Amino acid sequence: MASSKVLYPVELACYEAQGGRCVQMRSIGQHLVEAWPRLFRYALTLTREPDAARDLMQQSALKALSTGATPSEPRAVRAYLFQIVRNAWIDRIRRARIIREGDVQDWPDDGFDDRLIDAIAVRQAFAALDPSCRSVVACVDVEGLTYRETAARLGIPVGTVMSRLHRARQTMLHRIAGQSDESEVR
């Protein structure tokens, strides 16, 4: 049973299940195993930290395996799993009640590549987005999903995906432009 490290939490939960629920758990467990890499990338995009993403995935897997009713269609199950990850992430944010802003570090003026500075500015702008906009940007711009796939994954209308994406991109552009203006005025 411990032959695959990725499958271990799912296998363990199925093994420990009792009664008729184990059959249902194996079904959702199979979907969970198939979607695990994409779910992990999504969790990593949301949390921005590998350890936090692993914790979020473990919490989400337990939630998915312990839930009695799941959709019967495979695409709906996939969207359901992404929704569980998203909701678990939102619950963590609510519990923590901490607004994290991008780390401010003193960088030396000499020897830094402009691409590195641009990448840092983009990450800080992305981190400053509100959670609903950040999840849309993560789906469309990071994972390359279509608007329709993003809407299905997040359980929102396509128009909402489009408006949140536009708002998020504009906000990020303004933040990045503001950071570059500040760096030029020394």
PDB file of C-alpha atoms in Angstrom:
ATOM      1  CA  MET A   1       0.000   0.000   0.000  1.00  0.00           C
ATOM      2  CA  ALA A   2       2.859   2.433   0.663  1.00  0.00           C
ATOM      3  CA  SER A   3       4.374   1.961  -2.798  1.00  0.00           C
ATOM      4  CA  SER A   4       3.337   5.408  -3.981  1.00  0.00           C
ATOM      5  CA  LYS A   5       3.933   8.383  -1.699  1.00  0.00           C
ATOM      6  CA  VAL A   6       1.352  10.523  -3.501  1.00  0.00           C
ATOM      7  CA  LEU A   7      -1.355   7.900  -3.081  1.00  0.00           C
ATOM      8  CA  TYR A   8      -0.619   7.075   0.532  1.00  0.00           C
ATOM      9  CA  PRO A   9      -3.051   9.525   2.228  1.00  0.00           C
ATOM     10  CA  VAL A  10      -5.870   8.428  -0.087  1.00  0.00           C
ATOM     11  CA  GLU A  11      -5.115   4.726   0.329  1.00  0.00           C
ATOM     12  CA  LEU A  12      -4.852   5.086   4.095  1.00  0.00           C
ATOM     13  CA  ALA A  13      -8.190   6.884   4.315  1.00  0.00           C
ATOM     14  CA  CYS A  14      -9.861   4.214   2.149  1.00  0.00           C
ATOM     15  CA  TYR A  15      -8.271   1.443   4.193  1.00  0.00           C
ATOM     16  CA  GLU A  16      -9.438   2.918   7.481  1.00  0.00           C
ATOM     17  CA  ALA A  17     -12.989   3.540   6.243  1.00  0.00           C
ATOM     18  CA  GLN A  18     -15.688   1.293   7.628  1.00  0.00           C
ATOM     19  CA  GLY A  19     -18.869  -0.183   6.217  1.00  0.00           C
ATOM     20  CA  GLY A  20     -20.422   0.671   2.848  1.00  0.00           C
ATOM     21  CA  ARG A  21     -18.793   4.108   2.715  1.00  0.00           C
ATOM     22  CA  CYS A  22     -15.471   2.585   1.686  1.00  0.00           C
ATOM     23  CA  VAL A  23     -16.830   1.892  -1.822  1.00  0.00           C
ATOM     24  CA  GLN A  24     -17.880   5.544  -2.195  1.00  0.00           C
ATOM     25  CA  MET A  25     -14.535   6.662  -0.789  1.00  0.00           C
ATOM     26  CA  ARG A  26     -12.594   4.549  -3.268  1.00  0.00           C
ATOM     27  CA  SER A  27     -14.518   6.159  -6.104  1.00  0.00           C
ATOM     28  CA  ILE A  28     -13.777   9.693  -4.944  1.00  0.00           C
ATOM     29  CA  GLY A  29     -10.295   8.507  -3.997  1.00  0.00           C
ATOM     30  CA  GLN A  30      -9.609   7.439  -7.575  1.00  0.00           C
ATOM     31  CA  HIS A  31     -10.711  10.830  -8.851  1.00  0.00           C
ATOM     32  CA  LEU A  32      -8.571  12.470  -6.194  1.00  0.00           C
ATOM     33  CA  VAL A  33      -5.514  10.464  -7.252  1.00  0.00           C
ATOM     34  CA  GLU A  34      -6.041  11.363 -10.922  1.00  0.00           C
ATOM     35  CA  ALA A  35      -6.492  15.075 -10.178  1.00  0.00           C
ATOM     36  CA  TRP A  36      -3.785  15.245  -7.473  1.00  0.00           C
ATOM     37  CA  PRO A  37      -1.037  16.932  -9.566  1.00  0.00           C
ATOM     38  CA  ARG A  38      -3.370  19.659 -10.857  1.00  0.00           C
ATOM     39  CA  LEU A  39      -4.965  20.090  -7.432  1.00  0.00           C
ATOM     40  CA  PHE A  40      -1.521  20.453  -5.876  1.00  0.00           C
ATOM     41  CA  ARG A  41      -0.471  23.070  -8.450  1.00  0.00           C
ATOM     42  CA  TYR A  42      -3.698  24.951  -7.711  1.00  0.00           C
ATOM     43  CA  ALA A  43      -3.078  24.734  -3.944  1.00  0.00           C
ATOM     44  CA  LEU A  44       0.509  25.893  -4.474  1.00  0.00           C
ATOM     45  CA  THR A  45      -0.729  28.855  -6.495  1.00  0.00           C
ATOM     46  CA  LEU A  46      -3.163  29.799  -3.742  1.00  0.00           C
ATOM     47  CA  THR A  47      -0.801  29.372  -0.804  1.00  0.00           C
ATOM     48  CA  ARG A  48       2.482  30.313  -2.517  1.00  0.00           C
ATOM     49  CA  GLU A  49       4.344  27.911  -0.186  1.00  0.00           C
ATOM     50  CA  PRO A  50       4.967  24.179  -0.818  1.00  0.00           C
ATOM     51  CA  ASP A  51       4.481  23.158   2.829  1.00  0.00           C
ATOM     52  CA  ALA A  52       1.252  25.130   3.132  1.00  0.00           C
ATOM     53  CA  ALA A  53       0.069  23.628  -0.169  1.00  0.00           C
ATOM     54  CA  ARG A  54       0.747  20.104   1.142  1.00  0.00           C
ATOM     55  CA  ASP A  55      -1.187  20.859   4.330  1.00  0.00           C
ATOM     56  CA  LEU A  56      -4.047  22.310   2.301  1.00  0.00           C
ATOM     57  CA  MET A  57      -4.082  19.224   0.065  1.00  0.00           C
ATOM     58  CA  GLN A  58      -4.155  16.897   3.056  1.00  0.00           C
ATOM     59  CA  GLN A  59      -7.036  18.819   4.608  1.00  0.00           C
ATOM     60  CA  SER A  60      -8.891  18.849   1.279  1.00  0.00           C
ATOM     61  CA  ALA A  61      -8.317  15.127   0.685  1.00  0.00           C
ATOM     62  CA  LEU A  62      -9.711  14.276   4.110  1.00  0.00           C
ATOM     63  CA  LYS A  63     -12.725  16.497   3.458  1.00  0.00           C
ATOM     64  CA  ALA A  64     -13.338  14.910   0.036  1.00  0.00           C
ATOM     65  CA  LEU A  65     -13.004  11.379   1.400  1.00  0.00           C
ATOM     66  CA  SER A  66     -15.247  11.998   4.398  1.00  0.00           C
ATOM     67  CA  THR A  67     -18.072  13.619   2.438  1.00  0.00           C
ATOM     68  CA  GLY A  68     -20.947  11.254   1.754  1.00  0.00           C
ATOM     69  CA  ALA A  69     -22.447  12.676  -1.439  1.00  0.00           C
ATOM     70  CA  THR A  70     -20.308  13.385  -4.485  1.00  0.00           C
ATOM     71  CA  PRO A  71     -21.233  14.185  -8.085  1.00  0.00           C
ATOM     72  CA  SER A  72     -21.478  11.177 -10.393  1.00  0.00           C
ATOM     73  CA  GLU A  73     -20.056  12.721 -13.581  1.00  0.00           C
ATOM     74  CA  PRO A  74     -16.206  12.764 -13.750  1.00  0.00           C
ATOM     75  CA  ARG A  75     -15.959  16.424 -14.853  1.00  0.00           C
ATOM     76  CA  ALA A  76     -18.283  17.434 -12.036  1.00  0.00           C
ATOM     77  CA  VAL A  77     -16.180  15.456  -9.551  1.00  0.00           C
ATOM     78  CA  ARG A  78     -13.042  17.276 -10.735  1.00  0.00           C
ATOM     79  CA  ALA A  79     -14.733  20.669 -10.305  1.00  0.00           C
ATOM     80  CA  TYR A  80     -16.018  19.501  -6.915  1.00  0.00           C
ATOM     81  CA  LEU A  81     -12.467  18.633  -5.801  1.00  0.00           C
ATOM     82  CA  PHE A  82     -11.127  22.022  -6.887  1.00  0.00           C
ATOM     83  CA  GLN A  83     -13.990  23.679  -5.015  1.00  0.00           C
ATOM     84  CA  ILE A  84     -13.039  21.748  -1.862  1.00  0.00           C
ATOM     85  CA  VAL A  85      -9.428  22.981  -2.141  1.00  0.00           C
ATOM     86  CA  ARG A  86     -10.602  26.547  -2.712  1.00  0.00           C
ATOM     87  CA  ASN A  87     -13.042  26.450   0.220  1.00  0.00           C
ATOM     88  CA  ALA A  88     -10.418  24.931   2.533  1.00  0.00           C
ATOM     89  CA  TRP A  89      -8.033  27.724   1.568  1.00  0.00           C
ATOM     90  CA  ILE A  90     -10.675  30.396   2.228  1.00  0.00           C
ATOM     91  CA  ASP A  91     -11.453  28.787   5.594  1.00  0.00           C
ATOM     92  CA  ARG A  92      -7.764  28.981   6.533  1.00  0.00           C
ATOM     93  CA  ILE A  93      -7.632  32.644   5.609  1.00  0.00           C
ATOM     94  CA  ARG A  94     -10.733  33.387   7.656  1.00  0.00           C
ATOM     95  CA  ARG A  95      -9.359  31.502  10.641  1.00  0.00           C
ATOM     96  CA  ALA A  96      -6.012  33.234  10.502  1.00  0.00           C
ATOM     97  CA  ARG A  97      -7.499  36.709   9.942  1.00  0.00           C
ATOM     98  CA  ILE A  98      -4.089  37.908   8.896  1.00  0.00           C
ATOM     99  CA  ILE A  99      -3.600  40.069   5.868  1.00  0.00           C
ATOM    100  CA  ARG A 100      -0.205  39.290   4.479  1.00  0.00           C
ATOM    101  CA  GLU A 101       1.515  41.775   2.293  1.00  0.00           C
ATOM    102  CA  GLY A 102       4.508  41.052   0.114  1.00  0.00           C
ATOM    103  CA  ASP A 103       7.815  40.855   1.904  1.00  0.00           C
ATOM    104  CA  VAL A 104       9.755  44.071   1.698  1.00  0.00           C
ATOM    105  CA  GLN A 105      13.446  43.481   1.400  1.00  0.00           C
ATOM    106  CA  ASP A 106      16.313  45.872   0.960  1.00  0.00           C
ATOM    107  CA  TRP A 107      17.940  44.942  -2.309  1.00  0.00           C
ATOM    108  CA  PRO A 108      21.374  46.238  -3.193  1.00  0.00           C
ATOM    109  CA  ASP A 109      21.415  48.595  -6.153  1.00  0.00           C
ATOM    110  CA  ASP A 110      24.199  46.814  -8.018  1.00  0.00           C
ATOM    111  CA  GLY A 111      24.159  43.489  -9.819  1.00  0.00           C
ATOM    112  CA  PHE A 112      20.461  42.614  -9.936  1.00  0.00           C
ATOM    113  CA  ASP A 113      18.874  41.477 -13.131  1.00  0.00           C
ATOM    114  CA  ASP A 114      15.842  43.502 -14.242  1.00  0.00           C
ATOM    115  CA  ARG A 115      13.972  40.269 -14.940  1.00  0.00           C
ATOM    116  CA  LEU A 116      14.335  39.235 -11.310  1.00  0.00           C
ATOM    117  CA  ILE A 117      13.022  42.587 -10.142  1.00  0.00           C
ATOM    118  CA  ASP A 118      10.100  42.320 -12.585  1.00  0.00           C
ATOM    119  CA  ALA A 119       9.323  38.798 -11.356  1.00  0.00           C
ATOM    120  CA  ILE A 120       9.307  39.999  -7.763  1.00  0.00           C
ATOM    121  CA  ALA A 121       6.999  42.886  -8.679  1.00  0.00           C
ATOM    122  CA  VAL A 122       4.591  40.504 -10.427  1.00  0.00           C
ATOM    123  CA  ARG A 123       4.583  38.117  -7.449  1.00  0.00           C
ATOM    124  CA  GLN A 124       3.927  40.956  -5.025  1.00  0.00           C
ATOM    125  CA  ALA A 125       1.127  42.320  -7.209  1.00  0.00           C
ATOM    126  CA  PHE A 126      -0.367  38.817  -7.466  1.00  0.00           C
ATOM    127  CA  ALA A 127      -0.108  38.302  -3.692  1.00  0.00           C
ATOM    128  CA  ALA A 128      -1.871  41.624  -3.065  1.00  0.00           C
ATOM    129  CA  LEU A 129      -4.954  40.633  -5.088  1.00  0.00           C
ATOM    130  CA  ASP A 130      -8.093  39.692  -3.209  1.00  0.00           C
ATOM    131  CA  PRO A 131      -8.635  35.906  -3.003  1.00  0.00           C
ATOM    132  CA  SER A 132     -11.482  35.738  -5.532  1.00  0.00           C
ATOM    133  CA  CYS A 133      -9.451  37.537  -8.207  1.00  0.00           C
ATOM    134  CA  ARG A 134      -6.276  35.614  -7.364  1.00  0.00           C
ATOM    135  CA  SER A 135      -7.986  32.252  -7.879  1.00  0.00           C
ATOM    136  CA  VAL A 136      -9.277  33.357 -11.314  1.00  0.00           C
ATOM    137  CA  VAL A 137      -5.805  34.578 -12.361  1.00  0.00           C
ATOM    138  CA  ALA A 138      -4.313  31.314 -11.100  1.00  0.00           C
ATOM    139  CA  CYS A 139      -6.696  29.245 -13.207  1.00  0.00           C
ATOM    140  CA  VAL A 140      -6.526  31.296 -16.424  1.00  0.00           C
ATOM    141  CA  ASP A 141      -3.013  32.735 -16.500  1.00  0.00           C
ATOM    142  CA  VAL A 142      -1.049  30.161 -14.501  1.00  0.00           C
ATOM    143  CA  GLU A 143      -2.783  26.891 -15.393  1.00  0.00           C
ATOM    144  CA  GLY A 144      -3.974  27.970 -18.839  1.00  0.00           C
ATOM    145  CA  LEU A 145      -7.625  27.034 -18.372  1.00  0.00           C
ATOM    146  CA  THR A 146     -10.311  28.536 -20.574  1.00  0.00           C
ATOM    147  CA  TYR A 147     -12.866  30.924 -19.127  1.00  0.00           C
ATOM    148  CA  ARG A 148     -15.498  28.181 -19.276  1.00  0.00           C
ATOM    149  CA  GLU A 149     -13.251  25.657 -17.476  1.00  0.00           C
ATOM    150  CA  THR A 150     -12.370  28.251 -14.852  1.00  0.00           C
ATOM    151  CA  ALA A 151     -16.043  29.058 -14.301  1.00  0.00           C
ATOM    152  CA  ALA A 152     -16.848  25.370 -13.856  1.00  0.00           C
ATOM    153  CA  ARG A 153     -13.931  24.827 -11.477  1.00  0.00           C
ATOM    154  CA  LEU A 154     -14.768  27.817  -9.275  1.00  0.00           C
ATOM    155  CA  GLY A 155     -18.544  27.483  -9.557  1.00  0.00           C
ATOM    156  CA  ILE A 156     -19.106  31.005 -10.894  1.00  0.00           C
ATOM    157  CA  PRO A 157     -20.557  32.364 -14.166  1.00  0.00           C
ATOM    158  CA  VAL A 158     -18.267  32.911 -17.173  1.00  0.00           C
ATOM    159  CA  GLY A 159     -19.025  36.650 -17.091  1.00  0.00           C
ATOM    160  CA  THR A 160     -17.799  36.820 -13.515  1.00  0.00           C
ATOM    161  CA  VAL A 161     -14.575  35.072 -14.549  1.00  0.00           C
ATOM    162  CA  MET A 162     -14.062  37.645 -17.302  1.00  0.00           C
ATOM    163  CA  SER A 163     -14.748  40.646 -15.069  1.00  0.00           C
ATOM    164  CA  ARG A 164     -12.581  39.361 -12.186  1.00  0.00           C
ATOM    165  CA  LEU A 165      -9.753  38.574 -14.580  1.00  0.00           C
ATOM    166  CA  HIS A 166      -9.934  42.041 -16.137  1.00  0.00           C
ATOM    167  CA  ARG A 167     -10.048  43.712 -12.726  1.00  0.00           C
ATOM    168  CA  ALA A 168      -7.156  41.578 -11.439  1.00  0.00           C
ATOM    169  CA  ARG A 169      -4.976  42.296 -14.465  1.00  0.00           C
ATOM    170  CA  GLN A 170      -5.665  46.027 -14.226  1.00  0.00           C
ATOM    171  CA  THR A 171      -4.907  46.027 -10.500  1.00  0.00           C
ATOM    172  CA  MET A 172      -1.659  44.147 -11.065  1.00  0.00           C
ATOM    173  CA  LEU A 173      -0.614  46.535 -13.855  1.00  0.00           C
ATOM    174  CA  HIS A 174      -1.287  49.560 -11.652  1.00  0.00           C
ATOM    175  CA  ARG A 175       0.639  48.033  -8.741  1.00  0.00           C
ATOM    176  CA  ILE A 176       3.590  47.120 -10.937  1.00  0.00           C
ATOM    177  CA  ALA A 177       3.590  50.562 -12.572  1.00  0.00           C
ATOM    178  CA  GLY A 178       3.456  52.167  -9.118  1.00  0.00           C
ATOM    179  CA  GLN A 179       6.420  50.101  -7.939  1.00  0.00           C
ATOM    180  CA  SER A 180       8.497  50.994 -10.990  1.00  0.00           C
ATOM    181  CA  ASP A 181       7.672  54.699 -10.539  1.00  0.00           C
ATOM    182  CA  GLU A 182       8.822  54.524  -6.915  1.00  0.00           C
ATOM    183  CA  SER A 183      12.076  52.806  -7.862  1.00  0.00           C
ATOM    184  CA  GLU A 184      12.929  55.485 -10.445  1.00  0.00           C
ATOM    185  CA  VAL A 185      12.474  58.356  -7.970  1.00  0.00           C
ATOM    186  CA  ARG A 186      15.520  57.766  -5.783  1.00  0.00           C
TER     187      ARG A 186
END
